[in-house]
mmCIF file of C-alpha atoms in Angstrom:
data_model
loop_
_atom_site.group_PDB
_atom_site.id
_atom_site.type_symbol
_atom_site.label_atom_id
_atom_site.label_comp_id
_atom_site.label_asym_id
_atom_site.label_seq_id
_atom_site.Cartn_x
_atom_site.Cartn_y
_atom_site.Cartn_z
ATOM 1 C CA MET A 10 273.397 158.288 179.878
ATOM 2 C CA ALA A 11 277.035 158.135 180.932
ATOM 3 C CA SER A 12 277.728 158.165 184.660
ATOM 4 C CA SER A 13 279.779 161.104 185.964
ATOM 5 C CA SER A 14 281.432 159.000 188.671
ATOM 6 C CA LYS A 15 285.072 157.930 188.267
ATOM 7 C CA PRO A 16 285.806 154.339 187.160
ATOM 8 C CA PRO A 17 286.889 151.998 189.940
ATOM 9 C CA PRO A 18 290.656 151.540 190.361
ATOM 10 C CA PRO A 19 292.189 148.392 188.835
ATOM 11 C CA LEU A 20 292.088 145.306 191.070
ATOM 12 C CA HIS A 21 295.859 144.907 191.168
ATOM 13 C CA SER A 22 296.586 148.434 192.432
ATOM 14 C CA PRO A 23 297.954 148.624 196.007
ATOM 15 C CA PRO A 24 295.519 149.769 198.711
ATOM 16 C CA ARG A 25 295.727 153.485 199.481
ATOM 17 C CA ILE A 26 296.809 154.184 203.058
ATOM 18 C CA PRO A 27 294.652 156.889 204.664
ATOM 19 C CA SER A 28 296.639 160.044 205.362
ATOM 20 C CA ASN A 29 295.880 159.832 209.097
ATOM 21 C CA LEU A 30 297.597 156.410 209.281
ATOM 22 C CA VAL A 31 300.784 157.397 207.463
ATOM 23 C CA GLY A 32 303.691 156.977 209.883
ATOM 24 C CA TYR A 33 301.510 154.998 212.306
ATOM 25 C CA ASP A 34 303.530 153.894 215.310
ATOM 26 C CA ILE A 35 303.687 150.438 216.794
ATOM 27 C CA PRO A 36 302.053 150.077 220.251
ATOM 28 C CA TRP A 37 304.062 151.831 222.946
ATOM 29 C CA VAL A 38 304.249 148.582 224.930
ATOM 30 C CA GLU A 39 306.426 147.174 222.121
ATOM 31 C CA LYS A 40 308.133 150.432 221.203
ATOM 32 C CA PHE A 41 309.449 151.019 224.730
ATOM 33 C CA ARG A 42 310.083 147.372 225.622
ATOM 34 C CA PRO A 43 313.565 147.158 227.241
ATOM 35 C CA THR A 44 316.217 145.216 225.297
ATOM 36 C CA LYS A 45 318.618 144.885 228.258
ATOM 37 C CA VAL A 46 317.858 143.201 231.575
ATOM 38 C CA ALA A 47 319.219 146.239 233.452
ATOM 39 C CA ASP A 48 316.531 148.460 231.874
ATOM 40 C CA VAL A 49 313.601 146.383 233.216
ATOM 41 C CA VAL A 50 311.565 148.469 235.677
ATOM 42 C CA GLY A 51 311.038 147.327 239.286
ATOM 43 C CA ASN A 52 311.644 143.937 240.955
ATOM 44 C CA THR A 53 315.254 144.825 241.755
ATOM 45 C CA ASP A 54 316.096 141.471 243.352
ATOM 46 C CA ALA A 55 314.787 139.415 240.418
ATOM 47 C CA VAL A 56 316.407 141.702 237.827
ATOM 48 C CA SER A 57 319.789 141.660 239.638
ATOM 49 C CA ARG A 58 319.746 137.817 239.619
ATOM 50 C CA LEU A 59 319.068 137.836 235.870
ATOM 51 C CA GLN A 60 321.818 140.420 235.343
ATOM 52 C CA ILE A 61 324.331 138.075 237.010
ATOM 53 C CA ILE A 62 323.181 135.252 234.671
ATOM 54 C CA ALA A 63 323.579 137.606 231.678
ATOM 55 C CA ARG A 64 327.062 138.593 232.845
ATOM 56 C CA ASP A 65 328.323 135.069 233.598
ATOM 57 C CA GLY A 66 326.578 133.450 230.625
ATOM 58 C CA ASN A 67 325.618 130.288 232.531
ATOM 59 C CA MET A 68 321.820 130.208 232.396
ATOM 60 C CA PRO A 69 319.937 127.563 234.420
ATOM 61 C CA ASN A 70 316.409 126.441 233.628
ATOM 62 C CA LEU A 71 314.153 129.222 234.927
ATOM 63 C CA ILE A 72 310.589 129.707 236.134
ATOM 64 C CA LEU A 73 309.545 133.367 236.193
ATOM 65 C CA SER A 74 306.335 133.770 238.163
ATOM 66 C CA GLY A 75 304.231 136.816 239.000
ATOM 67 C CA PRO A 76 301.217 138.933 238.034
ATOM 68 C CA PRO A 77 300.674 140.106 234.419
ATOM 69 C CA GLY A 78 302.546 143.166 233.168
ATOM 70 C CA THR A 79 305.409 143.019 235.683
ATOM 71 C CA GLY A 80 308.215 142.256 233.182
ATOM 72 C CA LYS A 81 308.542 138.444 233.082
ATOM 73 C CA THR A 82 308.488 137.989 229.284
ATOM 74 C CA THR A 83 310.452 141.205 228.730
ATOM 75 C CA SER A 84 313.165 140.055 231.162
ATOM 76 C CA ILE A 85 313.610 136.634 229.580
ATOM 77 C CA LEU A 86 313.653 138.077 226.025
ATOM 78 C CA ALA A 87 316.218 140.669 227.109
ATOM 79 C CA LEU A 88 318.283 137.942 228.795
ATOM 80 C CA ALA A 89 318.182 135.771 225.654
ATOM 81 C CA HIS A 90 319.189 138.790 223.558
ATOM 82 C CA GLN A 91 322.142 139.580 225.817
ATOM 83 C CA LEU A 92 323.333 135.960 226.012
ATOM 84 C CA LEU A 93 322.997 135.055 222.333
ATOM 85 C CA GLY A 94 323.269 138.380 220.499
ATOM 86 C CA ALA A 95 323.151 137.844 216.723
ATOM 87 C CA ASN A 96 322.323 134.122 217.164
ATOM 88 C CA CYS A 97 319.082 135.017 218.975
ATOM 89 C CA LYS A 98 316.890 134.363 215.929
ATOM 90 C CA GLU A 99 317.902 130.772 215.314
ATOM 91 C CA ALA A 100 318.802 129.753 218.876
ATOM 92 C CA VAL A 101 315.562 130.837 220.623
ATOM 93 C CA LEU A 102 312.193 129.090 220.363
ATOM 94 C CA GLU A 103 309.309 131.095 221.834
ATOM 95 C CA LEU A 104 305.895 129.518 222.353
ATOM 96 C CA ASN A 105 303.022 131.579 223.723
ATOM 97 C CA ALA A 106 299.643 130.660 225.208
ATOM 98 C CA SER A 107 298.115 131.387 221.799
ATOM 99 C CA ASP A 108 300.156 128.541 220.266
ATOM 100 C CA ASP A 109 299.104 124.925 220.550
ATOM 101 C CA ARG A 110 301.273 123.531 223.344
ATOM 102 C CA GLY A 111 299.820 120.101 223.937
ATOM 103 C CA ILE A 112 301.813 116.918 224.346
ATOM 104 C CA ASP A 113 302.412 116.610 220.559
ATOM 105 C CA VAL A 114 304.127 120.006 220.385
ATOM 106 C CA VAL A 115 306.457 119.017 223.244
ATOM 107 C CA ARG A 116 307.245 115.672 221.601
ATOM 108 C CA ASN A 117 307.775 117.124 218.125
ATOM 109 C CA LYS A 118 308.444 120.862 217.914
ATOM 110 C CA ILE A 119 310.344 121.366 221.200
ATOM 111 C CA LYS A 120 312.231 118.069 220.890
ATOM 112 C CA MET A 121 313.253 118.846 217.279
ATOM 113 C CA PHE A 122 314.468 122.297 218.326
ATOM 114 C CA ALA A 123 316.458 120.757 221.215
ATOM 115 C CA GLN A 124 318.087 118.286 218.777
ATOM 116 C CA LYS A 125 318.870 120.988 216.191
ATOM 117 C CA LYS A 126 322.556 121.844 215.747
ATOM 118 C CA VAL A 127 323.259 125.552 216.174
ATOM 119 C CA THR A 128 326.790 126.975 216.277
ATOM 120 C CA LEU A 129 327.080 129.044 219.451
ATOM 121 C CA PRO A 130 330.037 130.439 221.423
ATOM 122 C CA ALA A 131 331.370 128.122 224.141
ATOM 123 C CA GLY A 132 329.203 128.025 227.238
ATOM 124 C CA ASN A 133 326.051 129.320 225.520
ATOM 125 C CA HIS A 134 322.852 127.296 225.137
ATOM 126 C CA LYS A 135 319.770 127.342 222.956
ATOM 127 C CA ILE A 136 316.779 128.767 224.840
ATOM 128 C CA VAL A 137 313.158 127.603 224.797
ATOM 129 C CA ILE A 138 310.774 130.273 226.145
ATOM 130 C CA LEU A 139 307.337 129.033 227.202
ATOM 131 C CA ASP A 140 305.086 131.985 227.984
ATOM 132 C CA GLU A 141 301.967 131.402 230.138
ATOM 133 C CA ALA A 142 303.398 127.971 231.031
ATOM 134 C CA ASP A 143 300.769 127.455 233.752
ATOM 135 C CA SER A 144 298.144 126.983 230.998
ATOM 136 C CA MET A 145 299.999 123.954 229.577
ATOM 137 C CA THR A 146 298.245 120.637 230.062
ATOM 138 C CA SER A 147 299.543 118.271 232.722
ATOM 139 C CA GLY A 148 300.441 115.711 230.024
ATOM 140 C CA ALA A 149 302.532 118.278 228.126
ATOM 141 C CA GLN A 150 304.347 119.246 231.324
ATOM 142 C CA GLN A 151 305.077 115.570 232.097
ATOM 143 C CA ALA A 152 306.528 115.122 228.585
ATOM 144 C CA LEU A 153 308.548 118.322 228.987
ATOM 145 C CA ARG A 154 310.387 117.246 232.150
ATOM 146 C CA ARG A 155 312.177 114.377 230.395
ATOM 147 C CA THR A 156 313.109 116.599 227.434
ATOM 148 C CA MET A 157 314.595 119.154 229.848
ATOM 149 C CA GLU A 158 316.805 116.434 231.347
ATOM 150 C CA ILE A 159 317.989 114.749 228.139
ATOM 151 C CA TYR A 160 318.981 117.949 226.318
ATOM 152 C CA SER A 161 320.311 119.902 229.317
ATOM 153 C CA ASN A 162 323.794 120.115 227.717
ATOM 154 C CA THR A 163 322.576 122.123 224.723
ATOM 155 C CA THR A 164 319.188 123.649 225.622
ATOM 156 C CA ARG A 165 317.830 125.643 228.545
ATOM 157 C CA PHE A 166 314.171 126.333 229.310
ATOM 158 C CA ALA A 167 312.546 129.517 230.620
ATOM 159 C CA LEU A 168 308.925 129.217 231.754
ATOM 160 C CA ALA A 169 306.906 132.385 232.455
ATOM 161 C CA CYS A 170 303.713 131.915 234.445
ATOM 162 C CA ASN A 171 301.274 133.783 236.700
ATOM 163 C CA ILE A 172 301.021 131.064 239.373
ATOM 164 C CA SER A 173 304.081 128.847 239.882
ATOM 165 C CA SER A 174 302.073 126.200 241.800
ATOM 166 C CA LYS A 175 300.338 125.272 238.518
ATOM 167 C CA ILE A 176 303.679 124.003 237.204
ATOM 168 C CA ILE A 177 304.160 120.354 238.181
ATOM 169 C CA GLU A 178 306.690 119.752 240.978
ATOM 170 C CA PRO A 179 309.176 117.700 238.887
ATOM 171 C CA ILE A 180 309.632 120.736 236.598
ATOM 172 C CA GLN A 181 309.797 123.139 239.565
ATOM 173 C CA SER A 182 312.648 121.084 241.078
ATOM 174 C CA ARG A 183 314.612 121.322 237.801
ATOM 175 C CA CYS A 184 314.350 125.124 237.630
ATOM 176 C CA ALA A 185 315.498 128.200 239.501
ATOM 177 C CA LEU A 186 312.450 130.204 240.585
ATOM 178 C CA VAL A 187 312.438 133.978 240.036
ATOM 179 C CA ARG A 188 309.436 135.778 241.536
ATOM 180 C CA PHE A 189 308.083 139.060 240.182
ATOM 181 C CA SER A 190 305.666 141.290 242.108
ATOM 182 C CA ARG A 191 303.443 144.214 241.121
ATOM 183 C CA LEU A 192 305.291 147.451 240.394
ATOM 184 C CA SER A 193 305.071 150.389 242.779
ATOM 185 C CA ASP A 194 303.362 153.646 241.754
ATOM 186 C CA GLN A 195 306.721 155.465 241.690
ATOM 187 C CA GLU A 196 308.253 152.892 239.310
ATOM 188 C CA ILE A 197 305.306 153.121 236.926
ATOM 189 C CA LEU A 198 305.308 156.944 237.092
ATOM 190 C CA HIS A 199 309.054 157.065 236.314
ATOM 191 C CA ARG A 200 308.574 155.004 233.120
ATOM 192 C CA LEU A 201 305.403 156.918 232.150
ATOM 193 C CA MET A 202 307.332 160.206 232.320
ATOM 194 C CA ILE A 203 309.970 158.805 229.929
ATOM 195 C CA VAL A 204 307.238 157.786 227.456
ATOM 196 C CA VAL A 205 305.354 161.097 227.880
ATOM 197 C CA ASP A 206 308.541 163.072 227.090
ATOM 198 C CA ALA A 207 309.461 160.853 224.132
ATOM 199 C CA GLU A 208 305.977 160.980 222.562
ATOM 200 C CA LYS A 209 305.238 164.649 223.452
ATOM 201 C CA VAL A 210 302.028 163.741 225.284
ATOM 202 C CA ALA A 211 299.960 166.602 226.733
ATOM 203 C CA TYR A 212 298.883 165.681 230.259
ATOM 204 C CA ALA A 213 297.621 166.918 233.602
ATOM 205 C CA PRO A 214 299.167 165.496 236.817
ATOM 206 C CA ASP A 215 295.795 164.046 237.882
ATOM 207 C CA GLY A 216 295.676 162.217 234.503
ATOM 208 C CA LEU A 217 298.888 160.321 235.260
ATOM 209 C CA GLU A 218 297.574 159.598 238.774
ATOM 210 C CA ALA A 219 294.441 158.105 237.207
ATOM 211 C CA ILE A 220 296.528 155.936 234.852
ATOM 212 C CA ILE A 221 298.589 154.627 237.780
ATOM 213 C CA PHE A 222 295.374 153.929 239.718
ATOM 214 C CA THR A 223 293.788 151.993 236.834
ATOM 215 C CA ALA A 224 297.000 150.048 236.125
ATOM 216 C CA ASP A 225 297.285 148.670 239.690
ATOM 217 C CA GLY A 226 300.960 147.709 239.382
ATOM 218 C CA ASP A 227 300.706 146.480 235.767
ATOM 219 C CA MET A 228 303.151 148.304 233.460
ATOM 220 C CA ARG A 229 301.572 146.931 230.280
ATOM 221 C CA GLN A 230 298.154 148.202 231.353
ATOM 222 C CA ALA A 231 299.603 151.624 232.241
ATOM 223 C CA LEU A 232 301.247 152.100 228.829
ATOM 224 C CA ASN A 233 298.179 150.854 226.956
ATOM 225 C CA ASN A 234 295.894 153.197 228.940
ATOM 226 C CA LEU A 235 298.258 156.121 228.305
ATOM 227 C CA GLN A 236 298.350 155.450 224.560
ATOM 228 C CA ALA A 237 294.581 154.885 224.335
ATOM 229 C CA THR A 238 293.826 158.149 226.174
ATOM 230 C CA HIS A 239 296.348 160.079 224.069
ATOM 231 C CA SER A 240 294.942 158.627 220.817
ATOM 232 C CA GLY A 241 291.331 159.291 221.803
ATOM 233 C CA PHE A 242 291.542 162.745 223.391
ATOM 234 C CA HIS A 243 295.100 164.089 222.750
ATOM 235 C CA PHE A 244 295.113 165.148 226.401
ATOM 236 C CA VAL A 245 295.636 162.888 229.419
ATOM 237 C CA SER A 246 293.348 164.141 232.185
ATOM 238 C CA GLN A 247 291.615 162.234 234.969
ATOM 239 C CA GLU A 248 288.211 162.496 233.277
ATOM 240 C CA ASN A 249 289.560 161.273 229.908
ATOM 241 C CA VAL A 250 291.435 158.346 231.483
ATOM 242 C CA PHE A 251 288.335 157.046 233.264
ATOM 243 C CA LYS A 252 286.306 157.458 230.051
ATOM 244 C CA VAL A 253 288.792 155.288 228.146
ATOM 245 C CA CYS A 254 289.463 152.715 230.879
ATOM 246 C CA ASP A 255 285.782 152.516 231.834
ATOM 247 C CA GLN A 256 286.386 151.653 235.472
ATOM 248 C CA PRO A 257 284.179 152.907 238.333
ATOM 249 C CA HIS A 258 285.327 156.426 239.206
ATOM 250 C CA PRO A 259 287.242 156.336 242.524
ATOM 251 C CA LEU A 260 285.593 159.569 243.712
ATOM 252 C CA HIS A 261 282.151 158.001 243.245
ATOM 253 C CA VAL A 262 283.209 154.929 245.247
ATOM 254 C CA LYS A 263 284.871 157.153 247.877
ATOM 255 C CA THR A 264 281.584 159.062 248.342
ATOM 256 C CA MET A 265 279.848 155.705 248.836
ATOM 257 C CA VAL A 266 282.296 154.731 251.603
ATOM 258 C CA GLN A 267 281.922 158.179 253.186
ATOM 259 C CA ASN A 268 278.123 157.786 253.250
ATOM 260 C CA VAL A 269 278.496 154.410 255.009
ATOM 261 C CA LEU A 270 280.802 155.943 257.626
ATOM 262 C CA GLU A 271 278.381 158.848 258.189
ATOM 263 C CA GLY A 272 275.435 156.472 258.606
ATOM 264 C CA LYS A 273 273.731 157.521 255.335
ATOM 265 C CA PHE A 274 272.937 153.993 254.184
ATOM 266 C CA ASP A 275 270.249 155.027 251.640
ATOM 267 C CA ASP A 276 272.645 157.467 249.930
ATOM 268 C CA ALA A 277 275.335 154.772 249.789
ATOM 269 C CA CYS A 278 272.859 152.314 248.223
ATOM 270 C CA SER A 279 271.671 154.835 245.616
ATOM 271 C CA GLY A 280 275.338 155.536 244.700
ATOM 272 C CA LEU A 281 275.933 151.798 244.308
ATOM 273 C CA LYS A 282 272.812 151.442 242.124
ATOM 274 C CA GLN A 283 274.056 154.255 239.862
ATOM 275 C CA LEU A 284 277.327 152.349 239.301
ATOM 276 C CA TYR A 285 275.458 149.090 238.732
ATOM 277 C CA ASP A 286 273.052 150.720 236.241
ATOM 278 C CA LEU A 287 276.000 152.162 234.314
ATOM 279 C CA GLY A 288 276.938 148.551 233.534
ATOM 280 C CA TYR A 289 280.096 148.127 235.621
ATOM 281 C CA SER A 290 280.733 144.520 236.598
ATOM 282 C CA PRO A 291 280.490 143.686 240.333
ATOM 283 C CA THR A 292 284.160 142.576 240.206
ATOM 284 C CA ASP A 293 285.223 146.063 239.011
ATOM 285 C CA VAL A 294 283.095 147.742 241.688
ATOM 286 C CA ILE A 295 284.403 145.603 244.539
ATOM 287 C CA THR A 296 288.037 145.851 243.383
ATOM 288 C CA THR A 297 287.820 149.661 243.341
ATOM 289 C CA LEU A 298 286.007 149.570 246.707
ATOM 290 C CA TYR A 299 288.840 147.509 248.208
ATOM 291 C CA ARG A 300 291.503 149.926 246.977
ATOM 292 C CA ILE A 301 289.568 152.964 248.252
ATOM 293 C CA ILE A 302 289.028 151.414 251.718
ATOM 294 C CA LYS A 303 292.697 150.352 251.886
ATOM 295 C CA ASN A 304 293.845 153.973 251.437
ATOM 296 C CA TYR A 305 290.949 155.661 253.273
ATOM 297 C CA SER A 306 291.706 157.595 256.459
ATOM 298 C CA MET A 307 289.719 155.776 259.179
ATOM 299 C CA GLU A 308 290.332 153.950 262.441
ATOM 300 C CA GLU A 309 292.508 150.840 262.130
ATOM 301 C CA TYR A 310 289.940 148.445 263.642
ATOM 302 C CA LEU A 311 287.205 149.708 261.307
ATOM 303 C CA LYS A 312 289.448 149.426 258.241
ATOM 304 C CA LEU A 313 290.383 145.834 259.096
ATOM 305 C CA GLU A 314 286.736 144.840 259.563
ATOM 306 C CA PHE A 315 285.723 146.592 256.319
ATOM 307 C CA LEU A 316 288.463 144.800 254.372
ATOM 308 C CA LYS A 317 287.412 141.456 255.860
ATOM 309 C CA GLU A 318 283.802 141.939 254.702
ATOM 310 C CA VAL A 319 284.966 143.112 251.241
ATOM 311 C CA GLY A 320 287.098 139.956 251.001
ATOM 312 C CA PHE A 321 284.138 137.679 251.784
ATOM 313 C CA ALA A 322 281.933 139.521 249.263
ATOM 314 C CA HIS A 323 284.656 139.268 246.601
ATOM 315 C CA MET A 324 284.868 135.514 247.175
ATOM 316 C CA ARG A 325 281.094 135.175 246.700
ATOM 317 C CA ILE A 326 281.196 137.311 243.542
ATOM 318 C CA CYS A 327 284.027 135.176 242.108
ATOM 319 C CA GLU A 328 281.844 132.121 242.717
ATOM 320 C CA GLY A 329 279.206 133.687 240.452
ATOM 321 C CA VAL A 330 276.877 135.597 242.801
ATOM 322 C CA GLY A 331 277.430 139.029 241.236
ATOM 323 C CA SER A 332 274.048 140.653 241.797
ATOM 324 C CA LEU A 333 273.089 144.108 243.058
ATOM 325 C CA LEU A 334 271.597 142.354 246.076
ATOM 326 C CA GLN A 335 275.024 140.895 246.953
ATOM 327 C CA LEU A 336 276.709 144.324 246.743
ATOM 328 C CA SER A 337 273.914 145.994 248.728
ATOM 329 C CA GLY A 338 274.329 143.260 251.349
ATOM 330 C CA LEU A 339 278.006 144.198 251.565
ATOM 331 C CA LEU A 340 277.096 147.851 252.251
ATOM 332 C CA ALA A 341 274.658 146.663 254.941
ATOM 333 C CA LYS A 342 277.449 144.589 256.538
ATOM 334 C CA LEU A 343 279.809 147.593 256.467
ATOM 335 C CA SER A 344 277.122 149.770 258.092
ATOM 336 C CA LEU A 345 276.592 147.123 260.779
ATOM 337 C CA VAL A 346 280.354 146.949 261.448
ATOM 338 C CA ARG A 347 280.402 150.754 261.796
ATOM 339 C CA GLU A 348 277.459 150.732 264.228
ATOM 340 C CA THR A 349 279.111 147.967 266.319
ATOM 341 C CA ALA A 350 282.387 149.878 266.434
ATOM 342 C CA LYS A 351 280.512 153.059 267.434
ATOM 343 C CA ALA A 352 278.711 151.222 270.271
ATOM 344 C CA MET A 353 282.016 149.832 271.599
ATOM 345 C CA MET A 354 283.646 153.264 271.797
#
């Protein structure tokens, strides 16, 4: 008996794109990445130094150091684009942490690029961008320092890293250091509003507040959280943001701190257990706790003591002791600090 189903399509036919993916946009992090140094958000001092380099055209070897998502890679790509223009494709070598960057790559790939002849306007240099340079092996960094010296007439190096002290000192002494810091809430909000207007995102003010809170000074994180919330719920509200980002809700943590201050230790512990049972990592819990205490309205002495105890607990958690017992011990310490402060008054 003949089957009523349709015959399968021929093997050579192109795959059909689902209608909901037609016109799919690239990630907003890439879509709204600045192409000029002047457009980079925040870190005014660092950006103004790079703007002077872009204007004068004389680029030194650079180390750009700072936390993730603060504009290091964006700045150096924008600088390379402004300096080299149309020659950017053939005169820039970019190696990321995902690439193999051992000693062989430095000896072969980077050295060959440095030796390559590229016709550039007078005063311009080829640029080698090494992203996440602090994850390069010590041997590769040792090999790199000699290459930087030999080919300094034709090639300049830009190293982006999170911690500049992980770059060996001989390389540090050959480079100008540009430090980036976390972005302020106002700077992140300003860029979020541009993206929200451009993409016609429906939002509530508390939703943008939640995105800024979860980003913690990281622009990349903020844009990714905004896009993820918009894609998942088509409305950016506080509740939706915390569902997508899956961080401990600040109000829950704030209630916990309030219970400690009011002497309700059992209530604070049960609130902590709820968070722990939901599967949040101790690092997430203690990071949110730190940020809540930092902005909480309490006496200065008490806040300082609370932050000190949170710092010690965070150190122990980073060393691997991330149990509920450790977090409950922290609440006990905070309660003890409160009782001591109360007795002194």
